[in-house]
Tab-separated table of C-alpha atoms in Angstrom:
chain	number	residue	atom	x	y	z
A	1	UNK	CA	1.104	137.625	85.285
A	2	UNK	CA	3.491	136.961	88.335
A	3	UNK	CA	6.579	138.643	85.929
A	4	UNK	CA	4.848	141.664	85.008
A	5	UNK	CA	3.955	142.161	89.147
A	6	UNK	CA	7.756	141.647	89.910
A	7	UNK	CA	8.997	143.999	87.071
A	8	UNK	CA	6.262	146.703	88.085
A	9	UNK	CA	7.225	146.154	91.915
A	10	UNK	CA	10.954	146.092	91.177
A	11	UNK	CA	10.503	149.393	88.700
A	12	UNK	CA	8.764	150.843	91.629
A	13	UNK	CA	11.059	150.492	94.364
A	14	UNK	CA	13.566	151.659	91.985
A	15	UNK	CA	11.590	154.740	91.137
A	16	UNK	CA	11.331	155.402	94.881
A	17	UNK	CA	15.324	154.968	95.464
A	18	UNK	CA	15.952	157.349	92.807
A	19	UNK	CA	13.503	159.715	94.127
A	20	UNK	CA	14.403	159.795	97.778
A	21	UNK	CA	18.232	159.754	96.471
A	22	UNK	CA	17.686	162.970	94.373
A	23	UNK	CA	15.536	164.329	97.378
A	24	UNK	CA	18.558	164.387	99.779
A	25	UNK	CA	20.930	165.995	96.559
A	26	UNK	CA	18.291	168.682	96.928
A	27	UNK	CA	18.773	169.017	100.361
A	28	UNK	CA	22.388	169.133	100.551
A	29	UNK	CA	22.769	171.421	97.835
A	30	UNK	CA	21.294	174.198	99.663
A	31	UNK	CA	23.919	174.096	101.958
A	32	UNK	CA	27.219	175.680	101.349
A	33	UNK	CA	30.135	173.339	100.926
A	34	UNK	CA	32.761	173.158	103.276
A	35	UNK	CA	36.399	174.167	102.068
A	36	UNK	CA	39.441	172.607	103.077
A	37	UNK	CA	41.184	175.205	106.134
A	38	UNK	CA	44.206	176.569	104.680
A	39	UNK	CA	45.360	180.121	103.640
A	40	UNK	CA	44.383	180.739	100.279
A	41	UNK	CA	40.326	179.475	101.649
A	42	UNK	CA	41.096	181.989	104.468
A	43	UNK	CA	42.058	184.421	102.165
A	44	UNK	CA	39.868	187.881	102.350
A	45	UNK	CA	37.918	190.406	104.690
A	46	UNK	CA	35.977	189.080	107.675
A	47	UNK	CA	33.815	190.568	109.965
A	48	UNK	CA	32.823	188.400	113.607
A	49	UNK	CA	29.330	189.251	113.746
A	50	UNK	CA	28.712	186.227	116.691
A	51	UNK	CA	30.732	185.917	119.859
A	52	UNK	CA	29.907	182.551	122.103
A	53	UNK	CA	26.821	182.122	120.541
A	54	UNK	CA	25.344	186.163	121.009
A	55	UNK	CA	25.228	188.461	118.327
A	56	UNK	CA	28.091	191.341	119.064
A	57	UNK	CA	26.207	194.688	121.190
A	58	UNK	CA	25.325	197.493	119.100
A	59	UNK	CA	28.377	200.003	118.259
A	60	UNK	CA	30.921	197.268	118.321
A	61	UNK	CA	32.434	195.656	115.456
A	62	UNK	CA	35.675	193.301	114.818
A	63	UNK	CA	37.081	192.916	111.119
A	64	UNK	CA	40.146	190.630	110.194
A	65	UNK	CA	41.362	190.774	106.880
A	66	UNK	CA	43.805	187.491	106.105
A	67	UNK	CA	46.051	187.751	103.307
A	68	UNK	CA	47.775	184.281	102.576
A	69	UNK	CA	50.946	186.173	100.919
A	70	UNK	CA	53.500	185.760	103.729
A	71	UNK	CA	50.404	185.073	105.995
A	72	UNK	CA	49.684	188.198	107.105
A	73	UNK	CA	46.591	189.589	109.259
A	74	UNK	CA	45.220	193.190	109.665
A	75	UNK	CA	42.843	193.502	112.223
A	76	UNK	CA	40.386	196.776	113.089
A	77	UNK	CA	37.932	196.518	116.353
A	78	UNK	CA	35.815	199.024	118.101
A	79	UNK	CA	35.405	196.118	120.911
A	80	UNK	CA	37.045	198.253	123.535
A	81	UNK	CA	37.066	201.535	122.173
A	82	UNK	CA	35.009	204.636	122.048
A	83	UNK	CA	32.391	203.299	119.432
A	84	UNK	CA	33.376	206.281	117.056
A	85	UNK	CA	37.195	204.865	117.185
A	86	UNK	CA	38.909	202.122	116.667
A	87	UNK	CA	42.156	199.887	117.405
A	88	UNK	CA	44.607	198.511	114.547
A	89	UNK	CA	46.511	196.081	115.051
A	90	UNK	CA	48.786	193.700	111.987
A	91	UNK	CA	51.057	190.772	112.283
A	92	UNK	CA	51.683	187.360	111.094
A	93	UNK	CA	49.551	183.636	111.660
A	94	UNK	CA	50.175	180.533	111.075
A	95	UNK	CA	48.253	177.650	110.343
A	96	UNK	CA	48.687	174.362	112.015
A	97	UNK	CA	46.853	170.559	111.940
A	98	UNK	CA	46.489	168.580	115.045
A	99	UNK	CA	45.262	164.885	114.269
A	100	UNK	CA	42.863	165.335	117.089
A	101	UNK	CA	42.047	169.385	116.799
A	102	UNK	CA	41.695	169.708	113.137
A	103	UNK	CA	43.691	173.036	111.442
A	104	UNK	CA	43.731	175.779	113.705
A	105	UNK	CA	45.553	179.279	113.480
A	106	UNK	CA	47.911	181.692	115.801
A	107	UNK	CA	48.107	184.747	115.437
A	108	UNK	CA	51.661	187.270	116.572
A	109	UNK	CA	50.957	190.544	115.980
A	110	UNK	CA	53.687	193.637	115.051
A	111	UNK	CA	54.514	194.366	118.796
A	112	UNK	CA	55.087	190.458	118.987
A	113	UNK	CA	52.474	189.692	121.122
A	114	UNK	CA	50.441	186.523	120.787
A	115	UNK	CA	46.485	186.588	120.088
A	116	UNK	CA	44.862	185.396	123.624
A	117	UNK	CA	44.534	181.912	122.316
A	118	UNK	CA	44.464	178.935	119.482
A	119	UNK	CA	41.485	178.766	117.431
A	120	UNK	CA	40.437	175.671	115.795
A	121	UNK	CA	38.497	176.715	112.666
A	122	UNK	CA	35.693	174.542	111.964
A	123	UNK	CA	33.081	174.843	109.528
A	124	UNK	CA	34.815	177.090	106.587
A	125	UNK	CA	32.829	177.960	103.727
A	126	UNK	CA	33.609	180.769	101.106
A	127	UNK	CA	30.846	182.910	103.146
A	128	UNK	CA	31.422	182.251	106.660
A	129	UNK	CA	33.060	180.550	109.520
A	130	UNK	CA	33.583	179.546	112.957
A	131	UNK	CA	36.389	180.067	115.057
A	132	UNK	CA	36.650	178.032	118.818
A	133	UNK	CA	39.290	178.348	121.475
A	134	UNK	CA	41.790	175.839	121.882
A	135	UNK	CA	42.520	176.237	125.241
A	136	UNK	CA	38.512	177.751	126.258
A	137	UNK	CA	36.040	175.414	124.117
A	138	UNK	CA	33.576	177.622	125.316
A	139	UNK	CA	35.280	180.661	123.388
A	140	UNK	CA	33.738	180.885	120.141
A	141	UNK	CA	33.581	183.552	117.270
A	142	UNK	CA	31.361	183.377	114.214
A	143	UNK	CA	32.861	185.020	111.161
A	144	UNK	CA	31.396	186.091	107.795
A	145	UNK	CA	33.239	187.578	104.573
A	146	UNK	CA	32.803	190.747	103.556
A	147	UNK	CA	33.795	192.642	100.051
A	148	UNK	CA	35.753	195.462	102.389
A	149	UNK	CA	36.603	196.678	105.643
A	150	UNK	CA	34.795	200.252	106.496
A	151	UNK	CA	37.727	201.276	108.308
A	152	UNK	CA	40.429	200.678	105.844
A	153	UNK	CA	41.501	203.315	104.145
């Protein structure tokens, strides 16, 4: 009588380990994974759609397409234009990893001028990601991907 109470106990417990195991699968799967940070996951048509934790004002909008052939970036903003306009701007980035930053990007555009900072890129997936300031923590940009850019011709 004892053995049968230690097998049922022991088949218990292992029913409940196997059931709060497959419990947490289910909870990470809805999550997207994250991707390693490197051009060809960067690869594609953003759009910021979050700027230091606010959603972007109404008649504004920022796209950045990166293409990871000869790491190139086009970028189209109505940020500081009349909202019926925009500004273009292309030019190169670069990715680099800091042991203590993570992988973060620069950007040079066509005139040679730098992008106004560093940006570490944390949590990549292939739908969105987030982009934070090297030099201004506080600086960050929420990204998601997009199928095309309205403004490119």
């Amino acid at each position: 009588m004892k053995n049968i109470l230690n097998r049922t106990f022991t088949l218990l417990a292992a029913a409940a380990m196997l059931f709060a195991v497959s419990c947490s699968k289910v909870q990470t799967n809805d999550q997207e994974a994250l991707l390693e940070v490197n051009a060809s996951n960067l690869h594609g048509n953003w759009q910021l759609v979050g700027f230091n934790g606010e959603f972007l004002e109404e008649g504004t909008s920022f796209y950045i397409n990166l293409n990871r052939s000869g790491q190139e970036f086009k970028i189209w903003d109505s940020m500081t234009s009349i909202p019926s306009s925009y500004n273009y701007s292309e030019g190169t980035f670069a990715l680099y990893t800091d042991p203590e930053l993570g992988t973060y990007i620069r950007g040079i555009d066509s005139v040679k001028e730098e992008w106004s900072d560093l940006y570490v890129i944390r949590e990549l997936t292939h739908s969105s990601m987030v982009w934070v300031g090297v030099n201004n923590p506080s600086f960050t940009q929420t990204f998601i991907r997009v199928s095309a850019i309205p403004f490119e011709k």
